[in-house]
PDB file of C-alpha atoms in Angstrom:
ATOM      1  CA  UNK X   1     -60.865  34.131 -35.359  1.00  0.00           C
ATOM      2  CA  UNK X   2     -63.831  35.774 -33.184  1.00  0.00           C
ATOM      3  CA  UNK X   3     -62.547  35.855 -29.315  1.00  0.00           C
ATOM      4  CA  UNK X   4     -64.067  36.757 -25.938  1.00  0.00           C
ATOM      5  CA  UNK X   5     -62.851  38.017 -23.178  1.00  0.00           C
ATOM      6  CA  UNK X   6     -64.705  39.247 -19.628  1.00  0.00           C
ATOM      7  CA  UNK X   7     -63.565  42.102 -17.595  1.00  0.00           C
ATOM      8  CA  UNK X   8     -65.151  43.813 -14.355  1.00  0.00           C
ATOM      9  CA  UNK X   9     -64.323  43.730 -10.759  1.00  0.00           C
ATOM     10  CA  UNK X  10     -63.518  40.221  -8.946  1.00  0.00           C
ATOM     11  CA  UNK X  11     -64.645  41.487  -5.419  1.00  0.00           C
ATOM     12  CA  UNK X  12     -68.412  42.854  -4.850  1.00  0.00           C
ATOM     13  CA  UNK X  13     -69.788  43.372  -1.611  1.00  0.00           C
ATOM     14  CA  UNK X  14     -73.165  42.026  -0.395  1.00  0.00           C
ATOM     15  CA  UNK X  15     -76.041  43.883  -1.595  1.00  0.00           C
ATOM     16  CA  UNK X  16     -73.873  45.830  -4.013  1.00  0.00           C
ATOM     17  CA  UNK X  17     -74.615  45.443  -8.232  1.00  0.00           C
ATOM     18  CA  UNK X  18     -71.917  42.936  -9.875  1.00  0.00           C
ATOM     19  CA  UNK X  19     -71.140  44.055 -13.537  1.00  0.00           C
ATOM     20  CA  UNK X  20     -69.135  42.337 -16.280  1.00  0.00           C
ATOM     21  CA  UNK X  21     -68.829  43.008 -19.992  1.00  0.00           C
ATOM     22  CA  UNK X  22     -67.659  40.791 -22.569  1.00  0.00           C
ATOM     23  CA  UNK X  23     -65.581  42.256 -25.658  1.00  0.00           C
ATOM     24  CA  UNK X  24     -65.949  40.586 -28.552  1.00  0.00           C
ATOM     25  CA  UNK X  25     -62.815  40.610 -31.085  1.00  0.00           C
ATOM     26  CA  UNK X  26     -62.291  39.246 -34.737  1.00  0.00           C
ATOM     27  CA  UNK X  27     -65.656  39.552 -35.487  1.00  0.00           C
ATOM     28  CA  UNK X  28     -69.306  41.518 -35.258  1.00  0.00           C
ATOM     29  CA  UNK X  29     -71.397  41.480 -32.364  1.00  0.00           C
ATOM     30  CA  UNK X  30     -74.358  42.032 -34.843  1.00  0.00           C
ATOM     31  CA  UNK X  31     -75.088  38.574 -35.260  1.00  0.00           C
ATOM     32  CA  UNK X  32     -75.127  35.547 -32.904  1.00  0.00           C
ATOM     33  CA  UNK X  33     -77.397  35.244 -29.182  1.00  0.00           C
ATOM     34  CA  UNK X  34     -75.269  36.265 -26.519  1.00  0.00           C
ATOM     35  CA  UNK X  35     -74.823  34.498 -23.331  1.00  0.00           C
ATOM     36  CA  UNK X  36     -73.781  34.854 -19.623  1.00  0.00           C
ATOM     37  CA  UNK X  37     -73.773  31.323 -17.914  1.00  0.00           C
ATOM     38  CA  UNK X  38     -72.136  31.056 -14.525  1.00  0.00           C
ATOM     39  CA  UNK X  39     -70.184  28.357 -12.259  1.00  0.00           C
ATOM     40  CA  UNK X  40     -70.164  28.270  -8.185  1.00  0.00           C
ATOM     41  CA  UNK X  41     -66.493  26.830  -7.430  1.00  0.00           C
ATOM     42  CA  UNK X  42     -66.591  23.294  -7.624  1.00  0.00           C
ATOM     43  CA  UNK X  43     -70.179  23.288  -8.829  1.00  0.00           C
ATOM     44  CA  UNK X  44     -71.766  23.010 -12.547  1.00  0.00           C
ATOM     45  CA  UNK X  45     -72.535  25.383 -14.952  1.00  0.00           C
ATOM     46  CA  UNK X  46     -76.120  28.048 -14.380  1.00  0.00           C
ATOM     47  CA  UNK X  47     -77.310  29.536 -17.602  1.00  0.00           C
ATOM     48  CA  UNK X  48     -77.981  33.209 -16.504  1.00  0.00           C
ATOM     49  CA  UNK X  49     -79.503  34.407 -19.899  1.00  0.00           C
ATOM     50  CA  UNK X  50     -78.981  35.839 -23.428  1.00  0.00           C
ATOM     51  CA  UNK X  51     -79.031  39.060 -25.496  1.00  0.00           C
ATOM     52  CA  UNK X  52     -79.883  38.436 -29.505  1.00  0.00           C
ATOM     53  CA  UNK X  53     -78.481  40.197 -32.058  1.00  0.00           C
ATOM     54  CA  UNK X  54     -81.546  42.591 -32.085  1.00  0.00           C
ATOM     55  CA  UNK X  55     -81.835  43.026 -28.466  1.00  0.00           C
ATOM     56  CA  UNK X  56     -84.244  40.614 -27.327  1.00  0.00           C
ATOM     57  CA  UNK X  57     -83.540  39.064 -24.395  1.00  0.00           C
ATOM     58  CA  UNK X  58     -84.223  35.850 -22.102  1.00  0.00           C
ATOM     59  CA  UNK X  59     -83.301  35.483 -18.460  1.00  0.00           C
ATOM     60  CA  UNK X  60     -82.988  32.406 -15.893  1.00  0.00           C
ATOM     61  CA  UNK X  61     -86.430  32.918 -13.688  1.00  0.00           C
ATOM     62  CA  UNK X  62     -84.387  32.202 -10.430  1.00  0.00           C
ATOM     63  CA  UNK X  63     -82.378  35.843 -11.432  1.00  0.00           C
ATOM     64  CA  UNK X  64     -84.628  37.295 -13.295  1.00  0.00           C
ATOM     65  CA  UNK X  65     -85.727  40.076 -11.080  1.00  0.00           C
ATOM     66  CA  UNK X  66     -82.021  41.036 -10.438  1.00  0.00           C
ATOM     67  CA  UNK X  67     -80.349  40.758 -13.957  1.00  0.00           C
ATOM     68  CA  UNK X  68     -80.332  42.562 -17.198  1.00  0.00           C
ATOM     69  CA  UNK X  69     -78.052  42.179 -20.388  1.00  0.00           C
ATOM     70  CA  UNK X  70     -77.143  44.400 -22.868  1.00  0.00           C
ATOM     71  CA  UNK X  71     -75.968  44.465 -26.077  1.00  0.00           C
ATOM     72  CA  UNK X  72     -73.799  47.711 -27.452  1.00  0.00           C
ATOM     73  CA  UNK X  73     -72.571  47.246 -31.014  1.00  0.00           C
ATOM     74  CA  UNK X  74     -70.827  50.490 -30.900  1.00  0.00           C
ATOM     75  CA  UNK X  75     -67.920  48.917 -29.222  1.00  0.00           C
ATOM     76  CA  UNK X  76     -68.533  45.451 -29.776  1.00  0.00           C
ATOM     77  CA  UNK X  77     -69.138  44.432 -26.247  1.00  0.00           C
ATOM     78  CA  UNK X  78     -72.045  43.191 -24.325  1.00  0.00           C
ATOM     79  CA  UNK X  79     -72.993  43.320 -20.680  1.00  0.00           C
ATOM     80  CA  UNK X  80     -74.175  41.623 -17.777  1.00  0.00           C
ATOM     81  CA  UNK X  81     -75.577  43.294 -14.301  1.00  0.00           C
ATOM     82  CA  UNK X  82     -76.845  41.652 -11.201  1.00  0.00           C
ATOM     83  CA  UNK X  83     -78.038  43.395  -8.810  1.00  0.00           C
ATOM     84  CA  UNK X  84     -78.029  42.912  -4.864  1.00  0.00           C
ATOM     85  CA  UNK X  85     -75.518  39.771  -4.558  1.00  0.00           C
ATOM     86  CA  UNK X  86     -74.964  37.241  -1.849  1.00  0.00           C
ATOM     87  CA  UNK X  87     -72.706  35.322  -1.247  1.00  0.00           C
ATOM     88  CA  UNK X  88     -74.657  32.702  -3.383  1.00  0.00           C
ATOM     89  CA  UNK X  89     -73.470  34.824  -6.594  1.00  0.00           C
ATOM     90  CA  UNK X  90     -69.774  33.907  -5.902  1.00  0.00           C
ATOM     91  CA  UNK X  91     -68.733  32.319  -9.418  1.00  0.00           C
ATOM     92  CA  UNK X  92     -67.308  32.187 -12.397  1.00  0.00           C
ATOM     93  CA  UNK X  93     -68.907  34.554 -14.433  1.00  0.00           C
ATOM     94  CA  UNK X  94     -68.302  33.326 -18.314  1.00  0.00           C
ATOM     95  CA  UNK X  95     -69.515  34.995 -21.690  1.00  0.00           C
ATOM     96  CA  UNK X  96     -70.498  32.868 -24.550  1.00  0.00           C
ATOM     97  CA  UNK X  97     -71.470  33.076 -28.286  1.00  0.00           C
ATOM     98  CA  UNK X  98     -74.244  30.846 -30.111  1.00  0.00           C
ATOM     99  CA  UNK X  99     -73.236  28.568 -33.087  1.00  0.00           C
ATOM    100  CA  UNK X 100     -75.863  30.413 -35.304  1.00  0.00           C
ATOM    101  CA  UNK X 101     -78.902  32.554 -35.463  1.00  0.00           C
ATOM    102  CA  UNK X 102     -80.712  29.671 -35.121  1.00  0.00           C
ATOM    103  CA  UNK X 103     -78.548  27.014 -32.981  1.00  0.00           C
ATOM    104  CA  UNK X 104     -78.438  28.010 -29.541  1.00  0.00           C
ATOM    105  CA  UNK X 105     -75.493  25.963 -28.559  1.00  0.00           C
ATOM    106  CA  UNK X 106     -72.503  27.670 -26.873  1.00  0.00           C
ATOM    107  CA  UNK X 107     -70.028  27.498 -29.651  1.00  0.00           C
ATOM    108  CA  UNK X 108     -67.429  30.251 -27.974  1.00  0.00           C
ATOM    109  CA  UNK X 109     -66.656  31.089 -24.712  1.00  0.00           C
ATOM    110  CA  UNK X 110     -64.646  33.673 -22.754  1.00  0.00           C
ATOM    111  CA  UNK X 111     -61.973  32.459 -20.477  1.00  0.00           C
ATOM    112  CA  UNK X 112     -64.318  33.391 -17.412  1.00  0.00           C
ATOM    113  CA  UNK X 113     -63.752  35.566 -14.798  1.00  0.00           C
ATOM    114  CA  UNK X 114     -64.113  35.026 -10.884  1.00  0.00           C
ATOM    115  CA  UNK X 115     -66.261  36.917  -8.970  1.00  0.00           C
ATOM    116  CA  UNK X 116     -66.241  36.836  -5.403  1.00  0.00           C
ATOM    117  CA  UNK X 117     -68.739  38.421  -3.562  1.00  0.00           C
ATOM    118  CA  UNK X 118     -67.957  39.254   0.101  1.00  0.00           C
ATOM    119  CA  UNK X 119     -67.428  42.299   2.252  1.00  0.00           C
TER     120      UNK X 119
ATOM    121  CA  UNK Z   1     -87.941  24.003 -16.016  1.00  0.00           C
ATOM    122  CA  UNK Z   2     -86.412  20.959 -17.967  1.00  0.00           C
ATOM    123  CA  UNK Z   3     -83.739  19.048 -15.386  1.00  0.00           C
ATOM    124  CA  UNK Z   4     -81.021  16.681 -16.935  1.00  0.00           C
ATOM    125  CA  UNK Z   5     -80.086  13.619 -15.108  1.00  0.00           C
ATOM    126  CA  UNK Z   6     -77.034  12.614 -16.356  1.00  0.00           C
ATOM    127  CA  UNK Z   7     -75.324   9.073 -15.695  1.00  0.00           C
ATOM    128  CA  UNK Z   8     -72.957   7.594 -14.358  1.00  0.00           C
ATOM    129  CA  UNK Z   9     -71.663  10.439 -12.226  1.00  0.00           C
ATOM    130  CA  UNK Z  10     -67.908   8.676 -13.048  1.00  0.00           C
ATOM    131  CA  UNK Z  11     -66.884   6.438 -15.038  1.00  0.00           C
ATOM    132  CA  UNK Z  12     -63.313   4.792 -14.364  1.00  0.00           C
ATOM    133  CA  UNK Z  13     -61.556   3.938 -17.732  1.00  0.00           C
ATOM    134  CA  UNK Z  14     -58.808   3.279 -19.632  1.00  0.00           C
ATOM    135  CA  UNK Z  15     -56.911   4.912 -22.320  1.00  0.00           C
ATOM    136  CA  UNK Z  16     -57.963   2.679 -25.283  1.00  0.00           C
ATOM    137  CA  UNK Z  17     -61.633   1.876 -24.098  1.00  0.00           C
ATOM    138  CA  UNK Z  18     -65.165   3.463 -25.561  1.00  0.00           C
ATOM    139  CA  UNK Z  19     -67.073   5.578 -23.345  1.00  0.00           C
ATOM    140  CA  UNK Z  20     -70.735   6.100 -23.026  1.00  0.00           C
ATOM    141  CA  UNK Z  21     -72.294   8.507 -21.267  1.00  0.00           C
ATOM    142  CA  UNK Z  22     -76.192   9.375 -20.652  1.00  0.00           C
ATOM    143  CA  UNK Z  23     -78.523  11.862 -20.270  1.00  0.00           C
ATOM    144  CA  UNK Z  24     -82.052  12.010 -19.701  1.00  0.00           C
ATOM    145  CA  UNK Z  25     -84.428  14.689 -19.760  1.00  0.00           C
ATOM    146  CA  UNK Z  26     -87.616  15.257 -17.784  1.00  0.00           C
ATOM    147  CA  UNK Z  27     -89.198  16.160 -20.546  1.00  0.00           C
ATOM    148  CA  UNK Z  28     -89.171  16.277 -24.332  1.00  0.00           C
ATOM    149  CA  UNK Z  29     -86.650  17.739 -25.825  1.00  0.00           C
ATOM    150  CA  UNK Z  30     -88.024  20.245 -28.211  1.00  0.00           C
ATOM    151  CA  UNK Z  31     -86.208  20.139 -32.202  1.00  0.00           C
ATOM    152  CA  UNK Z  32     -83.688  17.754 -30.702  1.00  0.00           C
ATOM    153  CA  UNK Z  33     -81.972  21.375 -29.316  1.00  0.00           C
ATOM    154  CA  UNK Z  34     -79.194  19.160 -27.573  1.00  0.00           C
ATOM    155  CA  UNK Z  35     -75.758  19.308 -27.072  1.00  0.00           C
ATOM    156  CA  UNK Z  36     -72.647  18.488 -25.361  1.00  0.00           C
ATOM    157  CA  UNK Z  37     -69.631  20.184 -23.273  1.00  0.00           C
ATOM    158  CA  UNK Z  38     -66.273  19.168 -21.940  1.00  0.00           C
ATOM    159  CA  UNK Z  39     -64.687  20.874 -19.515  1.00  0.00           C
ATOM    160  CA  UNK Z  40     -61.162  20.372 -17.860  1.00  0.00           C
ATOM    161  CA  UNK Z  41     -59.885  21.722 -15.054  1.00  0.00           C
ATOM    162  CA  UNK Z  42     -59.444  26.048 -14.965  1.00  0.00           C
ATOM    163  CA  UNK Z  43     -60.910  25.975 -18.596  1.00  0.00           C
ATOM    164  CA  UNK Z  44     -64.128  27.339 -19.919  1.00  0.00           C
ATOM    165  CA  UNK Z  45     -65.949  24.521 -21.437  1.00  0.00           C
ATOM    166  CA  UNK Z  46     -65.821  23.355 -24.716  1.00  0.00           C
ATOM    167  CA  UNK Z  47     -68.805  22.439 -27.182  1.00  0.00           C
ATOM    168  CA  UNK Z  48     -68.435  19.182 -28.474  1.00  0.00           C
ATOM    169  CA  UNK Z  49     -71.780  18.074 -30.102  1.00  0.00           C
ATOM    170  CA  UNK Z  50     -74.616  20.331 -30.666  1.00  0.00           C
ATOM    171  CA  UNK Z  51     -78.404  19.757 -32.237  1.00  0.00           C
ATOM    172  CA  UNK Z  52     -77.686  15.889 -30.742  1.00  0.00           C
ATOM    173  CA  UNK Z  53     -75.536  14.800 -32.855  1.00  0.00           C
ATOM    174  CA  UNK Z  54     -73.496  17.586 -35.077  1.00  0.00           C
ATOM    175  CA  UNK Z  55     -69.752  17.437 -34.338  1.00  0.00           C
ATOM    176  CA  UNK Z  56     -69.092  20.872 -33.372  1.00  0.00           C
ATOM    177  CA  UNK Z  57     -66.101  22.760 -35.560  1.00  0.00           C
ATOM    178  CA  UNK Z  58     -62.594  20.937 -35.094  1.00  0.00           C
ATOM    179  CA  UNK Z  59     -64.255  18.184 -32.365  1.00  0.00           C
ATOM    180  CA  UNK Z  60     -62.630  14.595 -33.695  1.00  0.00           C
ATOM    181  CA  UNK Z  61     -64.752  11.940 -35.394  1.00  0.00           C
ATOM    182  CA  UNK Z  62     -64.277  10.015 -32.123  1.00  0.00           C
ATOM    183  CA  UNK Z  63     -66.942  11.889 -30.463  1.00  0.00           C
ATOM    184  CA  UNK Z  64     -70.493  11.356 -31.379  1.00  0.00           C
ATOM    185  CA  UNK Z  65     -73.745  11.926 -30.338  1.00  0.00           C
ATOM    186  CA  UNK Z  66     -77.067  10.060 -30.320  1.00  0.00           C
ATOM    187  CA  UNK Z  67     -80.626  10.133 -28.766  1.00  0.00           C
ATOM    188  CA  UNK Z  68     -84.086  12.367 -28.952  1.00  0.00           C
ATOM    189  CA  UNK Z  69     -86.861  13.124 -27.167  1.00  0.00           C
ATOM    190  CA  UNK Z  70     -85.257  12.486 -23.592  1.00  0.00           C
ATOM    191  CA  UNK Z  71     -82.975  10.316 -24.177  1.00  0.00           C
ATOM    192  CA  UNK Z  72     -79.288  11.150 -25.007  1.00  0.00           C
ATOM    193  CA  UNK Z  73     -75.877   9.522 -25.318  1.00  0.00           C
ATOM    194  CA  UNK Z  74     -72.681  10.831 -25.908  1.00  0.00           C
ATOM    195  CA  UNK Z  75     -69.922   8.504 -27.024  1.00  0.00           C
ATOM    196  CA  UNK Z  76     -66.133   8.473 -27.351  1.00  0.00           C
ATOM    197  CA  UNK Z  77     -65.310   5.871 -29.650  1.00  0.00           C
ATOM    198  CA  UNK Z  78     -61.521   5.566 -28.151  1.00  0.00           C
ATOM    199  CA  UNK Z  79     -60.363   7.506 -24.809  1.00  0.00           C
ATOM    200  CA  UNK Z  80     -57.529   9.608 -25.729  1.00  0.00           C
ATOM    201  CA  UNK Z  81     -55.759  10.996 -22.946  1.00  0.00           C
ATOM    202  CA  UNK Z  82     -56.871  14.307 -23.495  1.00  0.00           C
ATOM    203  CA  UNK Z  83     -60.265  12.976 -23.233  1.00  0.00           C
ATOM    204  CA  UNK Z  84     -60.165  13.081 -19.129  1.00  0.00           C
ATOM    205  CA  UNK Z  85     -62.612  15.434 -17.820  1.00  0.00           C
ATOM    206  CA  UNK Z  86     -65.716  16.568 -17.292  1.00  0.00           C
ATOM    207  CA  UNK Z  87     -69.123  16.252 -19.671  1.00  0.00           C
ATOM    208  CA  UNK Z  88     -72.062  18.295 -19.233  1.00  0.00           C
ATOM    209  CA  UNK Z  89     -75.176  18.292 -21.440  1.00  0.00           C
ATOM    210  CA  UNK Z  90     -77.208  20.742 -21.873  1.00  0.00           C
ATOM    211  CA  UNK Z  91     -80.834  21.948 -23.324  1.00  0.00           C
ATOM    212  CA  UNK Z  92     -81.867  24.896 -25.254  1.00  0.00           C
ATOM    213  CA  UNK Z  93     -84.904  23.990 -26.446  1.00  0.00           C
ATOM    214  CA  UNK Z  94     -87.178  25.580 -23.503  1.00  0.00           C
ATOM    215  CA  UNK Z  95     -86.201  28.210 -21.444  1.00  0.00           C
ATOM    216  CA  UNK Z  96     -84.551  28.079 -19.075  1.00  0.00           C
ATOM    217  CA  UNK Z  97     -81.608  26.388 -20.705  1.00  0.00           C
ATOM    218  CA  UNK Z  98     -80.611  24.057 -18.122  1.00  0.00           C
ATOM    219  CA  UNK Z  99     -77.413  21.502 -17.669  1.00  0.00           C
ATOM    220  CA  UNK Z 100     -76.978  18.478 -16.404  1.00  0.00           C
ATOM    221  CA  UNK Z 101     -74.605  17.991 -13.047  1.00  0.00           C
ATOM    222  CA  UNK Z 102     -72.059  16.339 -15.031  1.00  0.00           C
ATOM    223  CA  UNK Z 103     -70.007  12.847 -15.640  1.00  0.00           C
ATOM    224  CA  UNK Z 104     -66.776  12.850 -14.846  1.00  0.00           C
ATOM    225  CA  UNK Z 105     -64.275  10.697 -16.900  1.00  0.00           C
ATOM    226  CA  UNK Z 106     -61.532   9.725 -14.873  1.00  0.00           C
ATOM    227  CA  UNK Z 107     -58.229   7.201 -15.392  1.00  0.00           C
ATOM    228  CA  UNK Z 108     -58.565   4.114 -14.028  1.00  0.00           C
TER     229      UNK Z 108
END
């Protein structure tokens, strides 16, 4: 049974680069797009943008000049950094799995993680 | 960028009673690359119906989905109590994927 989980730091400060990765267990990252979506407390849910298996990738334009994902099959795991947060960015930061190659529904999600950015 | 009106923004039920829920697009929908989320509270959502109307694995037959083009519906044939929550849809025809604000299904 494939599982995600996040891990990285719940406190960034302003202006600082927030990074998460996203270990993927019970299964092979070489298959599958690869998401990061996010959700402000209280708020709904912001697609922030997706790895593929072979490395292409496709970001929200309203980040796209401050994020990049990437995709290590070595360990399994793939990663999300943003770069110079506000206090806008506070959220929580989940990691999802498509339902195929070629269904880009979010069939599996991490738990999420909460990322608060302040000083 | 496609945005997802969805409607009503709660609906008051009762354990027992259907459920309907819309969405609309504000534009077409391309391949009918659709699908619906629940969420309740401190979870991660869950995928309930994807391509518009595919049960996702292990969703019950009570949950169904309809619609193309730009309009959608999401029903629950009869509201369990587990059912209370919230229910996003969500595009991925066109980047950027984009969700709807949500309907929340409360007890009434």
């Amino acid at each position: 049974q494939m599982q995600l989980q996040e891990s990285g730091p719940g406190l960034v400060k302003p202006s600082e680069t927030l990074s998460l990765t996203c270990t993927v267990s019970g299964g092979s990252i070489s298959s599958y797009y690869w998401t990061w979506i996010r959700q402000p407390p209280g708020k709904g849910l912001e697609w922030i943008g997706y790895i593929s298996n072979i490395e292409n990738a496709n970001y929200n334009p309203s980040l796209q000049s401050r994020v990049s994902i990437s995709l290590d099959t070595s360990t399994n795991q793939f990663s999300l950094t943003l770069n110079s947060v506000t206090p806008a960015d506070t959220a929580v930061y989940y990691c999802a799995r498509s339902t195929s190659w070629y269904q880009n529904a979010f069939a599996l999600w991490g738990q999420g993680t909460l990322v608060t950015v302040s000083s | 960028e496609i945005v997802l009106t969805q409607s009503p923004g709660t609906l008051s039920l009762s354990p027992g009673e259907r459920a309907t829920l819309s969405c609309r697009a504000s534009q077409s929908i391309t391949s009918g690359y659709f699908a619906w989320y629940q969420q309740k509270p401190g979870q991660a959502p869950r995928l309930l119906i994807y391509a518009a109307s595919s049960r996702a694995t292990g969703i019950p037959d009570r949950f169904s989905g309809s619609g193309s083009g730009t309009d959608f519906t999401l029903t629950i044939s009869r509201l369990e109590p587990e059912d209370f929550a919230v229910y996003y849809c969500q595009q991925y025809g066109s980047s950027p994927f984009t969700f709807g604000p949500g309907t929340k299904v409360d007890i009434k």
